[in-house]
Amino acid sequence: MKRSFSHSSRRSASSFNSAFEFLNFSLLILLSRHLHQQRSSFSVNSFQVYNGFNNFPLEPNTKYRLMMRSFAKADGRRKDEFDKRAPMGEKLTRLYSDSALTEPFTTRAALRSGAKTGGVWLIGPLIALLIIAILIGMLVCWWLRCNKKSAGRAHRHGSITKVALTGNIMNGLPGETSKLLSTDTYGRSVMNPYEQMNGHGNGHMESSMDLYPLPRSQSRSGAGGGNYAPVPVPLPCLPSSGGMLGTHLVTHPAVPISELAQHIERLRLNNNAGFQQEFESIETGQQFTWENSSADMNKHKNRYANVVAYDHSRVVLSSLDGIPGTDYVNANYIDGYDKPKAYIATQGPLPETFGDFWRMVWEEGSSTIVMLTNLEERSRVTLLETTVLAHYTMRAFRIQVIGEMEMREIRHLQYTAWPDHGVPDHPTPFLIFLKRVKTLNPPDAGPIISHCSAGIGRTGAFIVVDCMLERLRYENTVDIFGCVTLLRSQRSYMVQTEDQYIFIHDAVLDAVNSGSTEVPAVKLRQHVMALQQVAPMEGASGMELEFRHLSTLKWANSRCSIAHLSANRHKNRQSAVIPYDSNRVIMQIIPGVEGSDYVNASWVDGYRERGAYIATQGPIEQTVADFWRMVWEHECAIIVMLTKTWELGRSRCCEYWPQETGAQVGQLVVEPIAEYNMREYILREFRLSDVQSGISRTVRHFQYTEWPEQGAPKSAETFLDLIQQVIVNKDSWGKKPW
């Protein structure tokens, strides 16, 4: 049905809201009909008629916001070209994608004849003077920074750099913060939404990228607001801090995200000398009082004598029967981005504070507990379920006050991949964990309770990273230095080591460059379709650009010194494809044999367990014995071979298994038991025996035969069938690596 808007309807668009509603409806119809037939630009205010719809001129001196909606092309199998089959239980919906609203713009005022422009000549010189003043100020700041002295120091934890995609990727595909930041479903203005950058609209990535849902009652404190704006924190100069009073926010301004990678590189020079100087200049904050922590009745409740709860920010429990000290727990409120008391930082509970800890959970109305250390199991709280994944474990508890009817469910998320000493090798699993925490925590819940052992080191790192990622949704800068300073004014020693301070920077940079890459299963099809679209300015699809981005990643723990030893070089099929020292598979040393602990193989984490796989090269003649020794020592029950022995006239893998009779390789005997030729793979069974002990094991060998010598398999179905068979065998044969 054709419609046109009357002139009176157009006049009603003088206000901002009505103008938006008018354009949102009329221009949407025009575009959907006009651009459906041809690719061209569309001019608003053109006075033209499209299929019976009038493109009216815009009102002068009026605010407008624009958006565009694109519908999917008609499918001959469907009756309605705009309808799609929704998931079971949902109504039919239209398959379309909306762009984000543009920033408000104001149309020009109508020109009047004879208008004078006498003052225009003043604008140019004023702008030039302003630019010169800004440049001089920037040069002075740069000179002051470059002239800081940096002392030599020992090697410390290296920073991880993920290089952001360059070029014109922002014109069509995600880049920098685009994947990290998402539309605020609660109505707050988001500065850097993913949808504005990828051109695919809310329908593609909204649920997967909404890392930080916010309560409706929460309000912004200003356009550039936030808890960590450059306002001096009132901390006196302490002799032990190495800092100077009043210099923190002058010499450590917020860092724009476009300069974050370069900023981290500067701090990393000379073995992280910049990180050392910056970290040591942060005030300790220990000028605040902690009388409740030092009271005789409470001293035994502190895990560490020097890790105290400041009086002004401590969590105060309800007193029990007026008994002194029953209101005390070693915990402090910590402000988040734009939200006071967003977290509670506390120590790991002691046997004598176990009840106080759960009382705090109840009284504060908290729904989520974050644990960043090892666990001591206790049975005083009902455990509903446990989900164990490779890098973290999720638990659900039910708690209830004795004698009351109310029951609550508490989510307990424990990050298990933080090493006993130092920090994680790379921050990506930590960011995935952080996203899960934010997703599971209800918007109206009380503070997130975070603890490690002392509740200051890893807990501080967790809170700072979360605050900075939340800040990035609304601002284009980060202020890690200022955030740590503020945290230390609320709990002592927050962010305990320099390595943790470096890790925070690495995690924020990783999030900026790569964003959240997890995709909900229900959104996978749409996500893949989006990645297959070609970016006009790049001439490549999102899939290609994302793969290119992977090749730019640099890891700090990427040394391969063991593989390059003279005793091991001949064991590498390709000199460029070798294992990292940090995750290589290590075998038992054979006395008197140099390099006997080396094999070209690496541990790879799975989704549910760490070290679930061993990725290795196709054995060469010199490494057949090493290969079988690795299978034996690490109790591998399944081998998956994804190549033929010869491809493109070259040896890809030697035939390392016997065909008919058993063969001895080193101290092991390999005997063929059975062979089954399936449609897409060959299944072989071997008996592997140790000559010395006489112990035998059965090993299953899957060789996939459908992978062509060039390219990828034509169909994913056969490959998925292979994976399914391997999983079934793995589940029935135990949980050893394969």
C-alpha atoms as one frame of an Amber mdcrd trajectory, in Angstrom:
protein
   0.000   0.000   0.000   1.437   3.327  -1.044   1.465   6.226   1.351   2.827
   9.728   1.410   3.271  12.061   4.326   1.345  15.285   4.334   3.034  18.622
   4.762   1.440  18.929   8.200   3.036  15.660   9.251   6.330  17.008   8.124
   5.813  20.187  10.127   5.276  18.158  13.290   8.907  17.047  13.069  10.188
  20.326  14.453  11.032  18.805  17.828  13.868  16.324  18.178  11.727  13.310
  19.088   9.038  13.815  16.496  11.649  14.508  13.848  13.341  11.250  14.626
  10.064   9.301  14.537   9.149  10.836  11.201  12.474   9.982   9.580  12.656
   6.591  11.213   9.419   5.620   9.453   9.316   7.485   6.172  12.962   7.194
   5.155  13.029   3.539   6.138  10.289   2.803   3.627  11.968   4.857   0.925
  15.310   3.168   1.387  13.899  -0.333   1.538  12.198   0.123  -1.828  14.767
   2.297  -3.559  17.972   0.506  -2.602  16.402  -2.920  -2.966  16.682  -2.541
  -6.722  19.994  -0.780  -7.179  23.132   0.155  -5.298  23.361   3.893  -4.912
  23.644   6.613  -2.353  20.479   8.085  -0.920  20.113  11.792  -0.304  17.771
  12.937   2.403  15.993  16.195   1.625  16.011  15.593  -2.145  12.339  16.505
  -2.806  11.997  13.356  -4.963   9.281  10.700  -4.993  10.162   6.973  -4.714
   7.425   4.447  -5.466   4.812   6.893  -4.307   6.684   8.001  -1.175   7.759
  11.616  -0.873  11.278  12.451   0.312  10.320  15.700   2.038  12.887  18.381
   2.812  14.149  18.598   6.377  13.131  21.443   8.608  15.803  24.132   9.012
  17.578  24.514  12.368  16.183  21.183  13.661  17.889  18.223  15.327  17.696
  14.805  13.630  19.138  11.304  14.100  19.212   8.736  11.306  19.256   4.959
  11.135  18.988   2.435   8.314  17.244  -0.931   8.272  18.122  -3.556   5.665
  15.922  -6.593   4.981  17.143  -9.985   3.805  16.701 -10.890   0.170  13.616
 -12.898  -0.660  13.823 -16.686  -0.437  11.723 -18.539  -2.972  10.856 -21.204
  -0.450   9.072 -18.712   1.770   5.811 -16.981   1.175   6.809 -13.655   2.660
  10.145 -12.233   1.606  10.602 -10.537   4.973   9.705 -13.476   7.235  12.050
 -16.097   8.695  11.409 -19.169  10.769  12.110 -18.257  14.384  13.459 -20.700
  16.958  10.953 -23.059  18.526   8.644 -21.281  20.914   9.164 -17.840  19.389
   6.974 -15.852  17.055   7.841 -15.301  13.428  10.106 -12.322  13.053  11.445
 -10.360  10.172  15.022 -11.016   9.108  16.542  -7.573   9.109  19.460  -5.682
  10.544  19.427  -2.151  11.978  22.306   0.252  12.032  22.894   2.265  15.168
  21.449   5.751  15.411  23.779   8.437  14.197  24.894  11.235  16.443  22.353
  14.087  16.518  22.890  16.679  13.808  21.211  20.015  13.234  20.145  21.253
   9.844  21.292  24.663   8.775  19.127  27.690   9.313  17.445  29.051   6.224
  19.622  31.605   4.464  18.251  35.087   4.218  19.147  37.338   1.399  21.673
  39.955   2.201  23.059  38.078   5.195  26.278  39.598   6.390  29.459  37.670
   7.085  31.574  40.441   8.461  32.932  38.483  11.476  33.894  35.326   9.599
  37.466  36.519   8.941  38.232  36.294  12.696  37.562  32.550  12.950  40.591
  31.362  10.938  43.302  33.160  12.958  41.697  32.154  16.266  41.641  28.481
  15.282  45.265  28.667  14.132  46.373  30.189  17.460  44.489  27.506  19.375
  46.138  24.700  17.383  49.601  26.208  17.926  48.997  26.438  21.684  47.887
  22.800  21.822  50.948  21.649  19.853  53.295  23.556  22.154  51.649  22.000
  25.200  51.965  18.502  23.713  55.641  19.045  22.914  56.336  20.190  26.472
  54.610  17.116  27.935  56.504  14.841  25.536  59.834  16.444  26.471  59.133
  16.029  30.193  58.295  12.358  29.746  61.314  11.572  27.588  63.713  13.122
  30.079  62.743  10.867  32.971  65.602   8.730  34.156  65.100   4.958  34.169
  67.397   2.708  36.181  68.576  -0.655  34.843  66.832  -3.654  36.291  66.556
  -7.426  36.135  64.265  -9.215  33.698  60.632  -9.288  34.761  57.356 -10.473
  33.363  57.067  -9.388  29.740  54.102  -7.548  28.364  51.918  -9.133  25.725
  51.164  -7.024  22.683  48.266  -7.734  20.397  48.556  -5.453  17.386  45.267
  -3.877  16.410  43.945  -4.253  12.901  45.004  -1.288  10.836  43.781   0.386
   7.712  40.143   1.153   7.057  38.690  -1.773   8.933  36.532   0.585  10.955
  34.536   1.323   7.816  33.030  -2.120   7.689  34.309  -4.562  10.286  35.207
  -4.702  13.953  38.384  -3.077  15.127  39.981  -2.038  18.435  37.185  -1.630
  20.975  34.404  -2.532  18.574  34.141  -6.151  19.698  34.581  -5.280  23.328
  31.907  -2.614  23.535  28.232  -3.137  23.006  24.850  -1.528  23.108  23.657
  -0.687  26.606  20.345  -2.503  26.938  19.330  -0.247  29.804  19.160   2.987
  27.881  22.534   4.565  28.661  24.465   6.143  25.853  27.387   3.956  24.753
  30.257   5.719  23.074  31.789   2.741  21.269  29.134   0.148  20.391  30.069
  -2.832  18.242  26.995  -2.314  16.105  28.128   1.124  14.928  31.322  -0.330
  13.533  30.400  -3.620  11.942  27.416  -2.507   9.969  25.395  -5.581  10.881
  23.125  -4.236  13.536  21.908  -5.465  16.861  20.675  -8.740  15.536  24.131
 -10.180  15.071  26.234  -9.588  18.114  24.178  -7.869  20.767  23.772 -10.733
  23.200  27.282 -12.002  22.765  28.952  -8.650  23.152  26.928  -7.149  25.995
  29.652  -7.835  28.520  28.539  -5.355  31.140  24.755  -5.046  31.641  23.862
  -2.164  33.918  20.887  -1.567  36.222  18.179   0.761  35.015  18.494   2.940
  38.066  22.127   3.660  37.381  22.824   7.072  35.905  25.782   8.656  34.242
  27.695  11.343  36.037  28.505  13.288  32.943  29.763  12.914  29.439  33.327
  12.435  30.431  32.525  11.175  33.877  33.611   8.181  35.827  35.354   7.501
  39.063  38.785   7.802  37.545  38.704  11.201  35.938  41.943  13.143  36.488
  41.037  14.517  39.917  43.851  14.404  42.511  43.406  11.734  45.169  44.096
  13.238  48.633  46.974  10.956  49.635  49.912  12.419  51.572  53.434  11.620
  50.491  54.735   8.518  52.234  58.481   7.876  52.425  58.057   4.250  51.395
  56.030   4.961  48.288  58.717   6.582  46.215  56.142   9.002  44.833  55.750
  12.767  44.938  52.731  14.527  46.351  50.443  16.012  43.750  52.348  14.670
  40.742  50.392  11.519  39.989  47.671  12.807  37.751  49.886  15.459  36.206
  52.469  12.964  34.977  50.028  10.085  34.494  47.071  11.368  32.483  44.437
   9.036  31.094  45.651   7.162  28.015  43.554   7.244  24.811  42.834   3.746
  23.547  44.356   4.664  20.194  47.675   5.210  21.996  47.458   2.350  24.496
  49.693  -0.083  22.593  52.412   2.538  22.115  52.079   3.591  25.761  52.648
   0.018  26.929  55.611  -0.386  24.592  57.236   2.700  26.125  56.709   1.362
  29.643  58.202  -1.954  28.586  61.500  -0.523  27.337  64.686  -1.442  29.225
  63.184  -4.539  30.829  59.949  -2.840  31.886  61.723   0.115  33.499  58.708
   2.335  32.856  56.383  -0.123  34.542  58.702  -0.332  37.532  58.924   3.432
  37.934  55.178   3.940  37.518  54.191   1.118  39.860  56.571   2.195  42.610
  55.243   5.754  42.452  51.697   4.701  43.367  50.827   5.670  46.930  50.415
   2.792  49.352  47.490   4.566  51.024  48.363   3.324  54.484  47.764   6.669
  56.164  44.162   5.643  56.821  43.140   4.157  60.168  42.439   0.467  60.796
  41.500   0.455  64.462  38.905  -2.314  64.087  41.429  -4.626  62.436  43.982
  -4.049  65.189  41.512  -4.512  68.060  42.436  -7.478  70.253  39.072  -9.138
  69.668  39.598  -9.065  65.879  43.299  -9.732  65.342  42.782 -13.480  65.021
  40.332 -12.855  62.167  43.042 -11.380  59.928  44.811 -13.907  57.731  47.863
 -11.626  57.515  48.812  -9.184  60.253  49.736  -6.411  57.804  46.699  -6.789
  55.509  44.035  -4.804  57.296  40.610  -3.357  56.562  40.517   0.448  56.619
  37.891   1.794  58.994  36.361   4.246  56.527  35.586   1.626  53.862  35.267
  -1.629  55.809  32.199  -3.842  55.515  30.278  -3.602  58.790  28.246  -6.675
  59.714  25.276  -6.619  62.040  26.312  -7.191  65.649  25.314 -10.491  67.222
  23.653 -10.014  70.605  25.694  -6.863  71.186  28.947  -8.838  71.361  31.900
  -6.550  70.517  33.757  -7.511  67.365  30.960  -9.525  65.789  30.472  -6.729
  63.251  34.023  -7.183  61.925  35.187  -8.983  58.804  38.413  -8.298  56.909
  36.700  -6.816  53.861  36.381  -3.418  52.181  33.957  -1.831  49.762  35.560
  -0.917  46.439  34.024   1.573  44.027  33.550   0.540  40.421  33.221   2.634
  37.316  30.319   4.996  37.926  29.013   2.788  40.726  29.926   3.076  44.415
  30.475  -0.137  46.358  30.438  -2.220  43.208  32.776  -4.786  44.774  33.831
  -6.167  48.112  37.501  -7.140  48.339  38.157  -9.607  51.120  40.630 -12.200
  52.289  40.130 -15.926  51.820  37.995 -17.078  54.752  39.700 -18.662  57.754
  38.083 -21.486  59.754  37.110 -18.944  62.420  35.710 -16.456  59.865  33.792
 -18.929  57.714  30.458 -17.927  59.244  31.289 -14.212  59.021  32.015 -14.586
  55.314  28.641 -16.126  54.493  26.894 -13.670  56.793  28.473 -10.886  54.729
  27.218 -12.521  51.511  23.698 -12.605  52.931  23.585  -9.138  54.478  25.067
  -7.415  51.414  22.657  -9.154  49.034  25.527 -10.383  46.877  24.836 -12.989
  44.204  28.341 -13.637  42.892  31.592 -14.663  44.544  34.841 -14.526  42.576
  37.654 -16.727  43.840  41.169 -16.315  42.477  43.062 -18.924  44.472  43.019
 -22.624  45.319  40.059 -24.121  47.103  39.679 -25.829  50.457  36.464 -27.816
  50.316  33.920 -27.360  53.129  30.429 -28.729  53.484  28.479 -26.173  55.500
  26.723 -24.738  52.442  24.541 -26.750  50.074  26.290 -27.248  46.731  23.762
 -27.432  43.908  25.961 -27.930  40.862  29.534 -27.655  39.646  30.775 -26.961
  36.114  34.489 -27.489  35.613  36.094 -25.824  32.588  39.696 -25.552  31.473
  40.460 -22.240  33.187  37.702 -21.778  35.719  35.066 -23.630  37.714  31.480
 -22.502  38.291  29.487 -23.552  41.333  25.971 -22.781  42.486  25.214 -22.656
  46.214  21.964 -22.312  48.104  22.107 -20.404  51.382  19.431 -19.880  54.006
  19.316 -18.263  57.407  18.459 -20.873  60.000  14.850 -20.453  61.104  13.834
 -18.343  58.076  12.034 -19.345  54.887  13.990 -17.244  52.391  16.602 -19.064
  50.321  19.035 -17.560  47.843  21.250 -18.965  45.124  24.833 -17.785  44.997
  27.167 -18.187  42.022  30.744 -19.023  42.911  33.263 -18.626  40.078  36.807
 -19.786  40.719  39.599 -18.925  38.303  41.894 -21.954  38.408  44.493 -20.955
  35.822  46.289 -18.337  37.923  49.707 -19.842  38.743  50.991 -20.135  42.291
  53.749 -17.658  41.476  53.575 -14.753  39.044  50.704 -14.103  36.677  49.038
 -16.004  33.807  51.051 -16.337  30.602  48.369 -14.562  28.591  45.169 -12.726
  29.554  42.632 -14.132  27.089  41.279 -16.894  29.388  41.095 -14.362  32.211
  38.981 -12.034  30.054  36.650 -14.913  29.170  36.296 -15.631  32.881  35.598
 -11.968  33.591  32.895 -11.889  30.950  31.234 -14.943  32.486  31.254 -13.269
  35.896  29.554 -10.166  34.523  27.028 -12.214  32.576  25.942 -14.307  35.561
  25.792 -11.452  38.062  22.237 -10.003  38.182  22.033  -6.232  37.546  20.216
  -5.621  40.829  22.535  -7.766  42.960  24.722  -6.477  45.749  28.480  -6.040
  45.389  30.540  -8.701  43.641  32.623 -10.313  46.378  36.159 -11.059  45.223
  38.898 -12.766  47.179  42.201 -14.533  46.718  44.300 -15.306  49.778  44.930
 -11.833  51.181  42.325 -10.136  48.999  44.711  -7.520  47.608  46.853  -8.855
  44.739  44.871 -10.948  42.289  41.666  -9.420  43.622  43.015  -5.954  42.844
  43.960  -7.027  39.325  40.479  -8.448  38.724  38.741  -5.270  39.874  41.013
  -2.890  37.945  40.604  -4.810  34.673  36.822  -4.889  35.095  36.696  -1.164
  35.895  38.790  -0.282  32.855  36.717  -2.408  30.488  33.555  -0.857  31.860
  35.078   2.594  31.412  35.937   1.794  27.797  32.257   1.358  27.023  31.658
   5.047  27.691  35.019   6.744  27.270  37.900   6.474  24.840  40.563   6.496
  27.542  41.888   4.276  30.318  43.548   5.319  33.563  45.040   2.226  35.162
  47.392   4.264  37.336  44.548   6.368  38.726  42.350   3.334  39.259  45.004
   1.491  41.288  45.591   4.670  43.298  41.900   4.895  44.142  41.688   1.209
  45.061  44.588   1.625  47.473  42.679   4.401  49.199  39.918   1.877  49.939
  41.943  -1.256  50.776  45.637  -1.567  51.539  48.163  -2.869  49.009  45.634
  -3.407  46.225  47.527  -4.744  43.169  50.366  -6.215  45.122  53.167  -6.742
  42.591  54.597  -5.122  39.516  53.869  -8.267  37.514  50.193  -7.887  38.367
  50.334  -4.236  37.293  51.810  -5.291  33.944  49.215  -8.035  33.571  46.424
  -5.478  33.995  47.815  -3.483  31.076  48.141  -6.642  28.987  44.567  -7.665
  29.726  43.112  -4.265  28.846  45.146  -4.124  25.634  44.063  -7.643  24.722
  40.432  -6.629  25.196  40.913  -3.466  23.140  42.600  -5.252  20.245  40.688
  -8.517  20.111  37.592  -7.942  22.202  35.228 -10.663  23.295  35.416 -13.447
  20.741  32.947 -15.841  22.356  29.764 -16.273  20.321  26.553 -17.820  21.697
  25.595 -20.971  19.814  22.259 -19.451  18.793  24.122 -16.540  17.180  26.817
 -18.574  15.419  25.128 -18.694  12.016  24.570 -14.943  11.975  28.112 -14.354
  13.195  29.608 -16.467  10.394  27.436 -14.737   7.815  28.681 -11.389   9.075
  32.311 -12.498   8.859  31.799 -13.665   5.275  30.835 -10.189   4.117  33.556
  -8.251   2.334  34.760  -4.958   3.766  34.591  -2.455   0.886  37.727  -0.541
   1.867  39.779  -3.668   2.582  38.746  -5.910  -0.286  38.663  -8.853   2.111
  36.045 -10.592   4.196  35.813 -10.323   7.928  36.970 -13.931   8.141  40.159
 -13.107   6.240  40.828 -10.003   8.300  40.278 -11.858  11.552  42.710 -14.572
  10.456  45.271 -11.931   9.484  44.872 -10.413  12.920  45.843 -13.724  14.496
  49.197 -13.558  12.724  49.944 -10.181  14.316  49.654 -11.434  17.893  52.851
 -11.466  19.905  53.291 -13.518  23.050  55.795 -12.770  25.756  56.478 -16.425
  26.579  57.304 -17.401  23.008  60.881 -18.553  23.474  61.813 -21.729  21.609
  65.358 -22.181  22.894  65.058 -25.935  23.603  63.968 -26.705  20.048  66.987
 -24.815  18.697  69.569 -26.765  20.687  72.020 -28.611  18.464  70.921 -31.941
  19.944  67.293 -31.272  18.921  67.415 -29.449  15.585  67.422 -32.635  13.512
  64.194 -33.724  15.247  62.173 -30.851  13.748  60.459 -31.532  10.431  60.377
 -27.777   9.739  62.709 -25.357  11.483  59.958 -22.721  11.697  57.366 -25.032
  13.286  58.655 -25.749  16.775  57.183 -25.777  20.301  57.386 -22.946  22.808
  59.500 -23.635  25.869  56.579 -22.723  28.116  54.173 -25.446  26.954  56.299
 -28.063  25.207  55.746 -31.721  26.024  58.605 -32.858  28.266  59.627 -36.508
  28.367  61.697 -38.373  30.915  65.438 -37.945  30.477  67.380 -41.006  29.325
  70.702 -40.985  31.198  73.596 -40.100  28.942  71.388 -39.131  25.971  71.433
 -35.390  25.291  68.072 -33.942  24.307  66.201 -37.117  25.257  63.481 -35.048
  26.974  62.600 -33.246  23.718  59.925 -33.996  21.165  58.364 -31.536  18.740
  55.012 -31.376  20.517  52.989 -28.877  22.566  50.259 -29.058  25.171  46.969
 -27.474  24.040  44.039 -26.651  26.308  40.537 -27.828  25.561  37.265 -26.217
  26.559  36.745 -28.264  29.694  40.275 -29.214  30.694  43.796 -27.891  30.446
  46.305 -29.983  28.539  43.507 -31.894  26.834  45.484 -32.295  23.615  49.025
 -32.791  22.398  49.687 -31.128  19.040  52.706 -32.619  17.302  54.382 -32.864
  13.916  54.116 -35.940  11.737  56.966 -38.163  12.938  60.124 -38.434  10.843
  62.375 -41.507  10.769  64.604 -40.115  13.542  61.688 -39.416  15.916  59.486
 -42.535  15.666  60.833 -43.895  18.961  60.352 -40.489  20.623  56.773 -40.325
  19.343  55.784 -43.689  20.835  57.649 -42.910  24.047  55.594 -39.705  24.358
  52.378 -41.699  23.808  53.437 -44.129  26.526  54.703 -41.676  29.138  51.647
 -39.413  28.895  49.207 -42.331  28.645  47.652 -41.209  25.368  44.847 -43.561
  24.333  43.917 -41.928  21.016  46.005 -40.694  18.078  44.372 -38.589  15.341
  46.264 -38.339  12.041  45.078 -35.645   9.610  47.437 -36.191   6.702  48.554
 -38.825   4.249  52.115 -40.080   4.378  52.823 -38.431   0.989  51.197 -35.281
  -0.380  52.160 -33.188  -3.397  55.172 -35.405  -3.984  56.607 -34.786  -0.511
  56.767 -36.830   2.660  54.312 -35.426   5.187  54.610 -38.173   7.763  56.519
 -41.428   7.890  54.584 -44.643   8.439  55.370 -44.942  12.109  53.161 -47.965
  12.811  53.723 -51.648  11.874  51.333 -53.197   9.375  51.202 -56.920  10.182
  53.615 -57.950  12.922  54.838 -56.191  16.022  57.914 -53.969  16.003  60.127
 -52.760  18.821  60.873 -49.042  18.999  63.239 -48.234  21.820  61.928 -49.838
  25.005  58.408 -50.231  23.585  56.772 -52.844  21.370  53.983 -51.774  18.989
  51.675 -54.580  17.823  48.794 -54.153  15.343  45.523 -55.640  16.583  42.851
 -54.582  14.093  42.144 -52.195  11.219  38.763 -50.867  10.048  38.283 -48.945
   6.789  35.451 -46.491   7.318  33.996 -44.061   4.780  36.067 -41.054   5.813
  38.726 -42.501   8.096  40.744 -45.602   8.944  40.615 -46.901  12.496  43.591
 -48.918  13.701  44.136 -50.533  17.076  47.576 -51.201  18.539  48.875 -52.847
  21.667  51.683 -50.804  23.180  53.897 -52.696  25.649  56.794 -51.674  27.846
  59.635 -54.185  27.560  60.944 -53.603  31.080  57.698 -53.617  33.071  55.647
 -55.869  30.803  52.666 -53.501  31.098  50.501 -53.177  27.977  47.938 -50.626
  26.815  45.637 -50.342  23.824  45.919 -47.297  21.569  43.393 -46.334  18.893
  44.644 -44.584  15.766  42.227 -42.536  13.609  43.518 -41.488  10.177  41.247
 -39.017   8.390  41.401 -39.655   4.631  39.125 -36.908   3.294  41.472 -33.960
   3.730  42.720 -33.001   0.240  46.360 -32.323  -0.508  45.460 -28.683  -1.070
  42.787 -26.621   0.643  40.216 -27.866   3.126  37.670 -30.723   3.095  34.762
 -30.144   0.740  32.237 -31.007   3.418  32.341 -30.436   7.131  30.032 -33.389
   7.708  32.698 -36.080   7.391  35.101 -34.122   9.578  32.449 -33.687  12.257
  31.703 -37.415  12.086  35.365 -38.113  12.794  35.370 -35.732  15.754  32.223
 -37.349  17.132  33.782 -40.814  16.930  36.933 -39.584  18.645  34.900 -37.995
  21.448  32.891 -41.182  21.973  36.085 -43.223  22.193  37.726 -40.695  24.490
  34.787 -40.740  26.893  34.836 -44.532  27.066  38.622 -44.831  27.296  39.239
 -42.250  29.989  40.341 -38.608  29.994  43.955 -38.883  28.909  45.359 -36.401
  26.345  45.175 -37.203  22.648
